[in-house]
Coordinates of C-alpha atoms in Angstrom, one line a residue:
Chain A
X1 CA -20.0 -20.0 8.0
X2 CA -16.5 -19.5 9.9
X3 CA -16.6 -17.8 13.4
X4 CA -14.9 -15.1 11.8
X5 CA -18.1 -14.1 9.8
X6 CA -20.2 -14.7 12.8
X7 CA -18.3 -12.2 14.5
X8 CA -18.7 -9.6 12.3
X9 CA -22.6 -10.3 11.9
X10 CA -25.5 -8.7 14.0
X11 CA -29.4 -8.5 14.1
X12 CA -30.2 -5.2 12.4
X13 CA -33.8 -5.7 12.7
X14 CA -35.8 -2.4 12.9
X15 CA -36.1 -1.3 16.5
X16 CA -33.5 -3.7 17.9
X17 CA -30.7 -2.2 20.1
X18 CA -28.4 -4.9 20.9
X19 CA -28.2 -7.3 18.0
X20 CA -24.8 -8.9 18.5
X21 CA -23.5 -11.6 19.0
X22 CA -26.3 -13.8 17.4
X23 CA -26.5 -16.9 19.4
X24 CA -25.7 -20.2 17.4
X25 CA -28.0 -23.1 17.2
X26 CA -25.5 -25.4 15.7
X27 CA -27.0 -28.5 13.7
X28 CA -24.0 -29.4 11.7
X29 CA -20.5 -28.5 12.5
X30 CA -17.9 -29.3 10.0
X31 CA -13.7 -29.2 10.4
X32 CA -12.2 -28.0 7.3
X33 CA -8.5 -27.4 7.3
X34 CA -7.0 -24.1 6.1
X35 CA -3.3 -22.8 5.8
X36 CA -2.0 -20.7 8.6
X37 CA -1.3 -17.0 7.8
X38 CA 0.1 -15.6 10.8
X39 CA -0.2 -11.9 9.4
X40 CA -3.6 -12.2 8.6
X41 CA -4.5 -13.5 12.1
X42 CA -2.4 -10.8 13.9
X43 CA -4.7 -8.3 11.7
X44 CA -8.1 -10.0 12.7
X45 CA -7.2 -10.2 16.0
X46 CA -7.4 -6.4 16.6
X47 CA -11.0 -6.6 15.0
X48 CA -12.5 -9.8 16.7
X49 CA -15.0 -9.0 19.6
X50 CA -13.1 -11.9 21.7
X51 CA -16.0 -12.9 24.3
X52 CA -18.3 -13.0 21.5
X53 CA -15.9 -15.1 19.9
X54 CA -15.2 -17.6 22.8
X55 CA -19.0 -17.9 23.5
X56 CA -19.6 -18.4 19.8
X57 CA -16.4 -20.9 19.5
X58 CA -18.0 -23.2 22.7
X59 CA -21.3 -23.3 21.0
X60 CA -19.6 -24.9 17.8
X61 CA -17.7 -27.4 20.2
X62 CA -14.4 -25.9 20.5
X63 CA -13.7 -24.6 24.2
X64 CA -9.9 -24.3 23.9
X65 CA -9.7 -20.7 23.8
X66 CA -8.4 -18.2 26.7
X67 CA -11.3 -16.5 28.2
X68 CA -9.1 -13.3 28.1
X69 CA -6.1 -11.9 26.0
X70 CA -3.8 -9.5 25.7
X71 CA -1.9 -8.7 22.0
X72 CA 1.4 -10.6 23.9
X73 CA -0.3 -13.9 23.3
X74 CA 0.0 -13.2 19.3
X75 CA 3.8 -14.5 20.0
X76 CA 3.0 -17.6 21.3
X77 CA 2.6 -20.6 18.8
X78 CA 0.3 -22.4 20.7
X79 CA -2.4 -19.6 21.1
X80 CA -1.9 -18.5 17.1
X81 CA -2.9 -22.2 16.3
X82 CA -5.7 -22.4 18.7
X83 CA -6.7 -18.9 17.2
X84 CA -6.6 -20.0 13.7
X85 CA -8.6 -23.2 14.1
X86 CA -11.4 -21.4 16.0
X87 CA -11.3 -18.4 13.5
X88 CA -11.1 -20.1 10.2
X89 CA -11.0 -24.0 10.4
X90 CA -14.8 -24.6 12.2
X91 CA -17.4 -24.3 9.8
X92 CA -21.4 -24.3 10.7
X93 CA -22.6 -26.3 7.7
X94 CA -26.5 -26.3 8.7
X95 CA -28.3 -24.4 12.0
X96 CA -29.5 -20.9 12.5
X97 CA -28.0 -17.6 14.5
X98 CA -30.6 -16.2 16.7
X99 CA -31.1 -12.4 17.5
X100 CA -30.4 -12.0 21.1
X101 CA -33.1 -9.4 21.6
X102 CA -36.2 -10.9 19.4
X103 CA -35.3 -14.7 19.1
X104 CA -36.0 -14.1 15.1
X105 CA -33.6 -17.1 13.5
X106 CA -31.4 -16.3 10.6
X107 CA -31.3 -19.6 9.1
X108 CA -27.5 -21.2 7.9
X109 CA -28.0 -23.7 5.0
X110 CA -24.8 -25.5 3.1
X111 CA -22.8 -23.0 5.1
X112 CA -24.4 -19.5 4.1
X113 CA -26.2 -17.7 6.8
X114 CA -29.4 -15.8 5.3
X115 CA -29.1 -12.5 6.6
X116 CA -31.7 -10.8 4.6
X117 CA -34.4 -9.2 6.6
X118 CA -38.2 -9.5 6.0
X119 CA -40.6 -6.7 4.8
X120 CA -41.5 -5.7 8.2
X121 CA -37.9 -5.6 9.8
X122 CA -36.8 -2.8 7.6
Chain B
X1 CA 16.2 4.0 -14.2
X2 CA 14.3 4.3 -17.5
X3 CA 12.8 1.1 -18.9
X4 CA 10.9 0.6 -22.4
X5 CA 7.3 -0.6 -21.5
X6 CA 5.6 -2.3 -24.3
X7 CA 1.9 -2.8 -23.6
X8 CA -0.7 -5.2 -25.1
X9 CA -2.8 -2.8 -27.6
X10 CA -6.0 -3.3 -25.9
X11 CA -7.8 -1.7 -23.0
X12 CA -5.6 1.3 -23.4
X13 CA -7.5 3.0 -20.5
X14 CA -6.4 0.6 -17.9
X15 CA -2.8 -0.1 -19.0
X16 CA -0.9 2.8 -17.0
X17 CA -3.1 2.9 -14.0
X18 CA -2.3 -1.1 -13.8
X19 CA 1.6 -0.2 -13.9
X20 CA 1.1 2.4 -11.2
X21 CA -0.9 0.3 -8.8
X22 CA 1.7 -2.4 -9.2
X23 CA 4.7 0.0 -8.6
X24 CA 2.6 1.0 -5.5
X25 CA 2.5 -2.6 -4.5
X26 CA 5.9 -3.5 -4.9
X27 CA 7.5 -0.4 -2.9
X28 CA 8.3 2.1 -5.9
X29 CA 7.3 4.6 -3.8
X30 CA 8.9 3.7 -0.2
X31 CA 10.9 6.7 -0.4
X32 CA 8.4 9.5 -1.0
X33 CA 5.5 9.0 1.3
X34 CA 3.2 11.8 0.0
X35 CA 0.6 12.0 2.3
X36 CA -2.6 10.4 1.0
X37 CA -2.3 9.8 -2.5
X38 CA 0.2 7.6 -4.0
X39 CA 2.9 8.9 -5.6
X40 CA 3.1 9.0 -9.8
X41 CA 5.5 7.2 -11.8
X42 CA 7.2 9.5 -14.5
X43 CA 6.4 8.3 -18.1
X44 CA 7.8 9.4 -21.5
X45 CA 6.6 9.1 -24.8
X46 CA 9.4 7.6 -27.7
X47 CA 9.9 10.8 -30.4
X48 CA 6.6 11.2 -32.3
X49 CA 4.7 8.6 -30.5
X50 CA 1.1 9.2 -29.9
X51 CA -0.1 8.9 -26.3
X52 CA -2.3 5.5 -27.2
X53 CA 1.0 4.0 -28.8
X54 CA 1.9 0.5 -27.0
X55 CA 5.3 2.1 -26.4
X56 CA 6.3 4.3 -23.4
X57 CA 9.6 4.8 -21.3
X58 CA 8.7 4.5 -17.4
X59 CA 11.4 5.5 -14.7
X60 CA 11.5 2.8 -12.0
X61 CA 13.6 2.4 -9.1
X62 CA 15.2 -1.0 -9.8
X63 CA 15.2 -3.8 -12.1
X64 CA 13.7 -6.1 -9.3
X65 CA 10.5 -3.6 -9.0
X66 CA 10.5 -3.5 -12.7
X67 CA 10.3 -7.2 -13.0
X68 CA 7.9 -7.7 -10.3
X69 CA 5.7 -5.0 -12.1
X70 CA 6.1 -6.3 -15.4
X71 CA 5.5 -10.1 -14.5
X72 CA 2.4 -9.7 -12.5
X73 CA 0.7 -7.1 -14.9
X74 CA -1.6 -8.4 -17.4
X75 CA -1.0 -5.5 -20.0
X76 CA 2.6 -5.0 -20.0
X77 CA 3.8 -7.3 -23.1
X78 CA 7.2 -6.8 -22.4
X79 CA 9.5 -4.4 -20.0
X80 CA 13.1 -3.8 -21.4
X81 CA 16.3 -2.3 -20.5
X82 CA 16.9 -0.4 -23.5
X83 CA 20.2 -0.7 -24.9
X84 CA 19.8 1.2 -28.1
X85 CA 17.3 3.0 -30.0
X86 CA 17.2 5.0 -33.4
X87 CA 15.7 6.0 -36.6
X88 CA 17.6 3.6 -38.6
X89 CA 19.7 0.8 -38.1
X90 CA 23.1 2.7 -38.3
X91 CA 21.7 5.3 -35.5
X92 CA 20.9 2.2 -33.6
X93 CA 24.5 0.9 -33.8
X94 CA 25.7 4.0 -32.9
X95 CA 23.2 3.6 -29.8
X96 CA 24.1 0.6 -28.6
X97 CA 27.8 1.0 -28.9
X98 CA 27.5 3.9 -26.9
X99 CA 25.6 2.3 -24.3
X100 CA 27.8 1.9 -21.0
X101 CA 29.7 -1.5 -21.4
X102 CA 29.3 -2.2 -17.5
X103 CA 25.7 -2.1 -18.4
X104 CA 26.2 -4.6 -21.0
X105 CA 29.1 -7.5 -20.2
X106 CA 27.5 -8.9 -17.6
X107 CA 24.6 -10.1 -19.9
X108 CA 26.8 -11.1 -22.7
X109 CA 29.2 -13.4 -20.8
X110 CA 30.4 -16.7 -21.9
X111 CA 28.3 -19.6 -20.0
X112 CA 25.2 -17.7 -20.2
X113 CA 22.6 -18.5 -22.6
X114 CA 20.6 -15.9 -24.5
X115 CA 17.9 -15.5 -27.6
X116 CA 17.3 -12.4 -29.6
X117 CA 13.6 -12.0 -30.9
X118 CA 12.8 -9.5 -33.8
X119 CA 9.5 -7.9 -33.5
X120 CA 8.0 -6.1 -35.9
X121 CA 4.7 -3.6 -35.2
X122 CA 2.4 -3.0 -38.1
X123 CA 3.9 -5.6 -40.4
X124 CA 4.9 -9.5 -40.4
X125 CA 8.8 -10.2 -41.1
X126 CA 9.8 -12.8 -42.8
X127 CA 12.0 -15.3 -41.1
X128 CA 14.9 -14.7 -43.9
X129 CA 14.2 -10.8 -42.8
X130 CA 14.4 -11.4 -39.4
X131 CA 17.7 -13.5 -39.5
X132 CA 19.4 -10.7 -41.5
X133 CA 18.6 -8.2 -38.9
X134 CA 20.0 -10.6 -35.7
X135 CA 23.0 -11.2 -37.8
X136 CA 23.5 -7.3 -38.3
X137 CA 23.7 -7.0 -34.6
X138 CA 27.1 -8.9 -35.0
X139 CA 28.5 -5.6 -33.4
X140 CA 27.2 -6.7 -30.3
X141 CA 30.1 -9.1 -28.5
X142 CA 27.8 -12.0 -27.4
X143 CA 30.0 -14.7 -26.0
X144 CA 26.9 -16.9 -24.6
X145 CA 25.4 -19.8 -26.1
X146 CA 22.1 -19.3 -28.1
X147 CA 19.2 -21.1 -26.4
X148 CA 15.8 -20.5 -27.6
X149 CA 13.9 -21.9 -24.8
X150 CA 14.1 -20.3 -21.6
X151 CA 17.3 -18.4 -22.1
X152 CA 19.0 -16.7 -19.3
X153 CA 18.8 -13.4 -21.2
X154 CA 16.3 -12.6 -23.7
X155 CA 17.2 -9.6 -26.3
X156 CA 14.5 -7.6 -28.3
X157 CA 15.0 -5.9 -31.6
X158 CA 11.9 -4.2 -32.3
X159 CA 10.8 -2.1 -35.3
X160 CA 7.9 0.1 -35.5
X161 CA 7.5 1.8 -39.0
X162 CA 4.9 3.8 -40.6
X163 CA 3.5 1.4 -43.4
X164 CA 0.7 3.8 -44.9
X165 CA -2.2 1.5 -44.2
X166 CA -4.4 2.3 -41.5
X167 CA -4.1 -0.7 -39.7
X168 CA -5.6 -0.3 -36.3
X169 CA -2.5 1.4 -34.4
X170 CA -2.3 4.9 -33.7
X171 CA -0.6 6.7 -36.3
X172 CA 3.3 6.4 -36.8
X173 CA 4.9 9.2 -37.9
X174 CA 8.3 8.1 -38.5
X175 CA 10.3 4.8 -38.1
X176 CA 12.0 3.8 -34.7
X177 CA 14.0 1.0 -33.8
X178 CA 14.3 -0.2 -30.0
X179 CA 16.9 -2.7 -28.8
X180 CA 16.7 -4.3 -25.4
X181 CA 17.2 -6.7 -22.9
X182 CA 14.1 -8.0 -21.3
X183 CA 13.5 -7.6 -17.7
X184 CA 9.8 -9.4 -17.7
X185 CA 6.4 -9.4 -19.3
X186 CA 2.8 -10.6 -18.5
X187 CA 2.4 -14.3 -18.0
X188 CA 0.6 -15.2 -21.1
X189 CA -0.6 -18.6 -19.6
X190 CA -2.7 -16.6 -17.0
X191 CA -5.8 -15.8 -18.9
X192 CA -6.2 -19.2 -20.8
X193 CA -6.1 -20.8 -17.5
X194 CA -8.7 -18.9 -15.8
X195 CA -10.9 -17.9 -19.1
X196 CA -14.4 -18.1 -18.5
X197 CA -15.6 -20.7 -21.4
X198 CA -14.1 -23.3 -18.9
X199 CA -15.4 -22.1 -16.0
X200 CA -17.5 -24.4 -13.9
X201 CA -19.9 -22.0 -12.6
X202 CA -20.8 -18.9 -14.6
X203 CA -23.8 -16.6 -14.3
X204 CA -24.7 -13.7 -16.7
X205 CA -22.8 -11.3 -15.2
X206 CA -19.8 -13.0 -14.3
X207 CA -16.6 -10.9 -14.8
X208 CA -14.2 -11.9 -17.4
X209 CA -11.0 -13.3 -16.3
X210 CA -8.6 -10.6 -17.4
X211 CA -10.9 -8.1 -15.8
X212 CA -11.0 -9.8 -12.9
X213 CA -6.9 -9.9 -12.7
X214 CA -7.0 -6.1 -13.7
X215 CA -9.5 -5.0 -10.8
X216 CA -7.4 -7.2 -8.1
X217 CA -4.1 -5.4 -9.5
X218 CA -5.8 -2.1 -9.1
X219 CA -6.9 -3.3 -5.5
X220 CA -3.3 -4.4 -4.6
X221 CA -4.6 -8.0 -4.0
X222 CA -1.8 -10.0 -2.0
X223 CA -1.4 -12.7 0.5
X224 CA -2.8 -11.3 4.1
X225 CA -5.5 -9.3 2.8
X226 CA -8.7 -9.5 3.4
X227 CA -10.9 -8.5 0.2
X228 CA -14.5 -8.2 -0.2
X229 CA -17.3 -8.1 -2.8
X230 CA -20.7 -7.3 -1.9
X231 CA -22.3 -8.2 -5.3
X232 CA -20.7 -11.6 -5.4
X233 CA -22.4 -13.7 -7.6
X234 CA -20.8 -16.6 -8.8
X235 CA -17.2 -15.1 -7.3
X236 CA -15.6 -14.3 -10.6
X237 CA -14.0 -11.3 -9.2
X238 CA -12.8 -12.9 -5.9
X239 CA -11.2 -15.7 -8.3
X240 CA -8.9 -13.1 -9.5
X241 CA -8.1 -12.0 -5.9
X242 CA -7.7 -15.3 -4.4
X243 CA -5.1 -15.9 -7.5
X244 CA -2.9 -13.2 -6.0
X245 CA -3.3 -14.8 -2.6
X246 CA -5.9 -12.7 -0.8
X247 CA -8.4 -13.9 1.1
X248 CA -11.6 -13.5 -0.2
X249 CA -15.1 -12.7 1.4
X250 CA -18.3 -12.3 -0.7
X251 CA -22.3 -11.2 -0.2
X252 CA -25.0 -11.4 -2.5
X253 CA -28.7 -10.6 -2.0
X254 CA -29.9 -13.5 -4.7
X255 CA -29.4 -16.9 -2.3
X256 CA -29.8 -18.9 -5.3
X257 CA -26.5 -17.8 -6.8
X258 CA -24.7 -17.8 -3.7
X259 CA -25.8 -21.0 -1.9
X260 CA -27.0 -23.3 -4.5
X261 CA -25.4 -22.7 -7.7
X262 CA -26.3 -24.9 -9.9
X263 CA -25.6 -27.9 -8.0
X264 CA -23.6 -29.4 -5.7
X265 CA -20.5 -29.4 -8.2
X266 CA -21.4 -26.3 -9.7
X267 CA -21.6 -23.6 -7.4
X268 CA -19.0 -20.8 -6.2
X269 CA -17.2 -23.1 -3.9
X270 CA -16.7 -25.2 -7.0
X271 CA -15.2 -22.2 -9.0
X272 CA -12.5 -21.9 -6.3
X273 CA -11.8 -25.6 -6.1
X274 CA -11.5 -25.4 -10.2
X275 CA -8.3 -23.8 -9.6
X276 CA -6.8 -25.0 -6.2
X277 CA -7.8 -21.8 -4.8
X278 CA -8.4 -21.2 -1.1
X279 CA -12.1 -21.0 -0.6
X280 CA -13.8 -17.7 0.4
X281 CA -13.6 -17.2 4.4
X282 CA -17.4 -16.3 4.3
X283 CA -20.1 -16.3 2.0
X284 CA -23.8 -14.5 3.0
X285 CA -26.9 -13.7 1.6
X286 CA -27.2 -9.9 2.5
X287 CA -28.6 -6.9 1.2
X288 CA -26.0 -4.3 0.7
X289 CA -28.8 -1.8 1.5
X290 CA -29.4 -3.6 4.8
X291 CA -25.9 -4.6 5.8
X292 CA -25.8 -7.3 8.7
X293 CA -22.6 -5.8 10.0
X294 CA -22.3 -5.0 13.8
X295 CA -22.5 -1.1 14.6
X296 CA -18.7 -1.5 16.0
X297 CA -17.1 -3.2 13.5
X298 CA -15.0 -0.8 10.9
X299 CA -11.5 -0.9 8.8
X300 CA -11.8 -4.9 8.5
X301 CA -11.4 -4.9 4.8
X302 CA -8.3 -4.2 2.7
X303 CA -10.2 -4.1 -0.4
X304 CA -13.6 -3.5 -1.9
X305 CA -13.5 -5.0 -5.7
X306 CA -17.0 -5.2 -7.3
X307 CA -19.0 -4.7 -10.3
X308 CA -22.8 -3.5 -8.9
X309 CA -25.6 -4.0 -10.9
X310 CA -26.3 -1.2 -13.3
X311 CA -29.4 -1.6 -14.1
X312 CA -29.3 -2.5 -17.8
X313 CA -28.5 -6.2 -18.3
X314 CA -28.8 -7.1 -14.6
X315 CA -31.1 -5.5 -12.1
X316 CA -30.2 -4.8 -8.4
X317 CA -32.3 -5.5 -5.7
X318 CA -32.8 -4.2 -2.0
X319 CA -34.9 -5.5 0.8
X320 CA -38.2 -4.0 1.5
X321 CA -41.4 -5.1 -0.3
X322 CA -41.6 -3.7 -3.4
X323 CA -45.2 -3.1 -3.4
X324 CA -44.6 -1.7 0.1
X325 CA -42.1 0.9 -0.7
X326 CA -44.0 2.3 -3.6
X327 CA -47.0 2.5 -1.3
X328 CA -49.2 0.3 -3.4
X329 CA -49.9 -2.2 -0.1
X330 CA -50.2 -0.6 3.7
X331 CA -47.1 -2.0 6.1
X332 CA -47.8 -5.5 6.9
X333 CA -46.5 -8.2 9.1
X334 CA -45.3 -11.7 8.0
X335 CA -47.3 -14.0 10.2
X336 CA -45.4 -15.9 12.5
X337 CA -46.3 -19.6 11.1
X338 CA -45.0 -18.5 7.5
X339 CA -42.0 -16.9 8.8
X340 CA -39.2 -19.7 8.8
X341 CA -39.7 -20.5 4.8
X342 CA -40.8 -16.8 4.0
X343 CA -38.9 -15.2 0.7
X344 CA -38.8 -11.4 1.6
X345 CA -39.9 -9.7 -1.4
X346 CA -37.5 -7.4 -2.7
X347 CA -37.5 -4.1 -4.4
X348 CA -35.4 -2.6 -7.7
X349 CA -32.8 -0.8 -6.3
X350 CA -31.4 1.9 -8.4
X351 CA -28.1 2.8 -9.4
X352 CA -27.6 5.8 -7.7
X353 CA -28.7 4.4 -4.2
X354 CA -26.7 1.6 -5.0
X355 CA -23.7 3.5 -5.5
X356 CA -24.4 5.6 -2.1
X357 CA -24.5 2.4 -0.1
X358 CA -21.3 0.9 -1.8
X359 CA -19.6 4.2 -1.0
X360 CA -21.0 4.3 2.5
X361 CA -20.2 0.6 3.2
X362 CA -16.6 1.2 2.1
X363 CA -16.1 4.2 3.9
X364 CA -16.5 2.7 7.1
X365 CA -15.4 -1.0 6.4
X366 CA -12.1 -0.1 4.6
X367 CA -8.9 0.2 6.5
X368 CA -7.1 3.5 5.9
X369 CA -5.2 3.5 2.4
X370 CA -7.7 0.6 1.4
X371 CA -8.6 0.7 -2.1
X372 CA -12.3 0.5 -3.4
X373 CA -12.5 -0.8 -7.3
X374 CA -15.7 -0.8 -9.0
X375 CA -17.1 -0.4 -12.2
X376 CA -20.0 2.6 -12.7
X377 CA -21.8 2.7 -15.9
X378 CA -21.6 5.8 -18.2
X379 CA -23.8 7.0 -21.2
X380 CA -22.0 7.5 -24.2
X381 CA -23.3 11.1 -25.2
X382 CA -21.8 13.3 -27.4
X383 CA -23.3 16.1 -26.1
X384 CA -22.3 15.4 -22.2
X385 CA -18.8 17.0 -22.1
X386 CA -17.9 15.9 -18.5
X387 CA -19.0 12.5 -16.8
X388 CA -19.0 13.3 -13.0
X389 CA -18.2 10.2 -10.9
X390 CA -19.5 9.4 -7.5
X391 CA -17.9 11.4 -4.7
X392 CA -17.1 10.7 -1.0
X393 CA -15.2 12.8 1.6
X394 CA -13.5 9.7 2.8
X395 CA -12.1 8.9 -0.6
X396 CA -10.0 10.0 -3.5
X397 CA -10.0 8.8 -6.8
X398 CA -6.7 7.6 -8.4
X399 CA -7.8 6.2 -12.0
X400 CA -11.1 6.0 -14.0
X401 CA -10.6 3.5 -17.1
X402 CA -13.0 3.1 -19.7
X403 CA -14.2 0.2 -21.5
X404 CA -16.6 0.9 -24.1
X405 CA -19.7 -1.7 -24.1
X406 CA -21.6 -0.6 -27.2
X407 CA -22.2 2.7 -28.7
X408 CA -24.7 3.3 -26.2
X409 CA -22.4 3.0 -23.0
X410 CA -19.7 2.1 -21.4
X411 CA -18.4 1.1 -18.1
X412 CA -15.3 2.7 -16.1
X413 CA -13.4 1.2 -13.7
X414 CA -12.8 3.3 -10.7
X415 CA -10.3 3.1 -8.2
X416 CA -10.8 5.2 -5.0
X417 CA -8.3 5.2 -1.9
X418 CA -9.7 5.6 1.7
X419 CA -8.0 8.8 2.9
X420 CA -10.4 9.9 5.5
X421 CA -11.9 8.4 8.6
X422 CA -15.6 7.4 8.7
X423 CA -16.9 10.0 11.1
X424 CA -19.9 10.5 13.2
X425 CA -21.1 13.4 10.9
X426 CA -20.2 11.0 7.7
X427 CA -22.0 8.4 9.6
X428 CA -25.2 10.8 10.1
X429 CA -25.2 12.1 6.4
X430 CA -25.2 8.8 5.2
X431 CA -28.2 7.8 7.5
X432 CA -30.2 10.7 6.4
X433 CA -29.5 10.0 2.7
X434 CA -30.7 6.6 3.0
X435 CA -34.0 7.7 4.4
X436 CA -34.3 10.3 1.8
X437 CA -33.8 7.3 -0.7
X438 CA -36.5 5.3 0.9
X439 CA -39.1 8.2 0.9
X440 CA -38.5 8.8 -2.7
X441 CA -38.2 5.3 -3.7
X442 CA -40.2 5.9 -7.0
X443 CA -38.6 9.2 -8.1
X444 CA -35.2 7.5 -8.1
X445 CA -36.2 4.7 -10.3
X446 CA -37.2 6.6 -12.7
X447 CA -34.3 9.3 -12.5
X448 CA -31.6 6.7 -12.5
X449 CA -32.8 4.2 -15.4
X450 CA -29.6 3.6 -17.2
X451 CA -31.6 0.5 -18.8
X452 CA -34.0 2.3 -21.0
X453 CA -31.0 5.0 -22.2
X454 CA -29.2 1.9 -23.4
X455 CA -32.5 -0.2 -25.0
X456 CA -34.4 2.6 -26.5
X457 CA -34.9 2.8 -30.1
X458 CA -32.3 4.3 -31.9
X459 CA -32.0 7.7 -33.1
X460 CA -33.0 8.6 -36.6
X461 CA -29.6 10.2 -37.1
X462 CA -27.7 7.1 -37.7
X463 CA -26.7 6.3 -41.4
X464 CA -29.1 3.9 -42.6
X465 CA -27.8 0.4 -43.6
X466 CA -26.2 0.2 -46.9
X467 CA -24.2 3.2 -46.5
X468 CA -20.8 3.3 -45.6
X469 CA -21.4 1.4 -42.6
X470 CA -19.6 3.8 -40.0
X471 CA -20.5 4.9 -36.6
X472 CA -20.3 8.6 -35.9
X473 CA -17.8 7.7 -33.1
X474 CA -16.0 11.0 -31.8
X475 CA -13.5 9.0 -30.6
X476 CA -10.1 8.0 -32.7
X477 CA -10.9 5.2 -34.8
X478 CA -8.9 2.4 -33.0
X479 CA -10.6 2.9 -29.9
X480 CA -12.7 -0.1 -28.9
X481 CA -14.5 -1.5 -32.0
X482 CA -12.8 -0.6 -34.9
X483 CA -14.6 0.1 -38.5
X484 CA -12.3 1.0 -41.1
X485 CA -13.9 1.4 -44.8
X486 CA -12.0 0.2 -47.7
X487 CA -13.7 1.2 -50.8
X488 CA -17.2 -0.7 -50.4
X489 CA -16.8 -3.1 -47.7
X490 CA -15.9 -2.9 -44.1
X491 CA -13.3 -4.8 -42.2
X492 CA -14.2 -5.3 -38.3
X493 CA -11.0 -5.5 -36.2
X494 CA -12.2 -7.2 -32.8
X495 CA -10.1 -5.7 -29.8
X496 CA -11.5 -8.1 -27.1
X497 CA -14.1 -6.1 -25.6
X498 CA -15.5 -8.4 -23.4
X499 CA -13.2 -11.1 -22.9
X500 CA -13.3 -13.7 -25.8
X501 CA -16.6 -14.0 -26.4
X502 CA -18.8 -10.9 -26.5
X503 CA -19.7 -8.3 -28.6
X504 CA -22.1 -5.4 -28.4
X505 CA -23.6 -4.1 -32.1
X506 CA -26.2 -1.6 -32.7
X507 CA -27.7 -0.6 -35.8
X508 CA -27.5 -1.3 -39.4
X509 CA -24.3 -3.2 -38.9
X510 CA -22.4 -6.5 -39.8
X511 CA -23.5 -9.2 -36.9
X512 CA -21.1 -12.3 -37.2

């Protein structure tokens, strides 16, 4: 699971008000290189919840992202490559995503998060 | 400028929508910004030709655009700049001679290489006949060298005639001959490379390669775009989109399909690896009925392409405990100690609710002008004159293309463009509809049941086996499966319904 995916997910258990962002319990993190596409990065930059992204990146072992950003930073190659690395090259292979409100764990196995809700959560 | 567009004679309903979508992708409509709906191309039919004919004239802004469209398409056999046409070879000669020299001479120069291909529709011409016809073109001042493999310029002499027999093509009234310079055509190696029979990881409803590419073209898949499939399965649809450069993401409610596959070298990832394509950006197990997206997320996907479960060969599932939703058991809580390995029970998901959820998801998550491309099953009922396709205030339907699956039902590929923003009112209406589905769970399962309509015993009206073996088919004979009676025997002409191996037959007919 990449951080791009993580940034889109929330715990939608019935009754939960604030299910985003999910806390990452990282058991196995892998780095896989991906070809960079600047257009794609610029588009995603508009959609990413930055604070949650930085925090998630830290829990995956990468702390090189700036705390605050503005769109001017997209001009910088340095920033783009760090953004690219955190967004697309870090993989959570094994671990869990934890609901911030209830503590319910959504397991991540073989890189695939299991976001299916139990019968009493819908 | 007008080009002669010759289509492969298959998937008739898909041909023009593909060209229209690709025209949009390659900027044919840049000048006229017609609000929400893409402008349409101008089409003309050759004289006497039926709309189902493989031959059409299309008006495109430049050769560059024509080439791009033809080369990326799946169904365009060739796109030609027409130098002449006629009902006889004499007429053709006059026509070619009167075509402006400034359009011809640059392609006839000394130092260039060329070849002339003779193509006849409806009959096979011997090599001698072809040679004679080529020699008959001596009035064109070819100065280049003949080169049969990869010449600079490829000229085509195309003859279509009424040969009397019903050969499966639309009726041709009179002979017509075309001569033109090829500008582009579909890559014939594409489908053999990606065909399902050599795919590492398959599932029962994997989309065949040809159709996956057609869907990707309808969705305008290209580099820099993010494309999502909420029913990803083995990833067959995303493979098509990834081939054209898009980044992909998929979800499925069945964790075994998406996470495990059939082993470490036989899963969704290995399908992408097989073709050297970039892996999906994300795969997850999620229920499209209860999506895991954060509430602020919207307009993130450039396209959504999918084949939702119709409930005929593969039923859809959604979360929520089958017995619970039916009211057969009281609401229960999963005990804490069992939670970690608990596999949630899922309930059947009717097509109606499934499509409602898909439209709601797309309305929220697609970027403006983004495309939703999906299959919708329809019953092939003689009585039912009009089919009603799903509608949504955020979307405009721009094309619908039917593919016949059996005598009972077809699937229609719908292409919708997002033209309206996802407002609070729309969100609220969707929420209420979602609750309504929940309340009436049992009712929707029965009413929306396509499975029984397709698999119920055959009508007594159908002719018995041993008769002429004709199927009562309201559509003209060359759509879908062709059954041509020649005296007492039947000749079955396959037009490739389901890629290269599938074929639905019902009733007292030949099974081969």
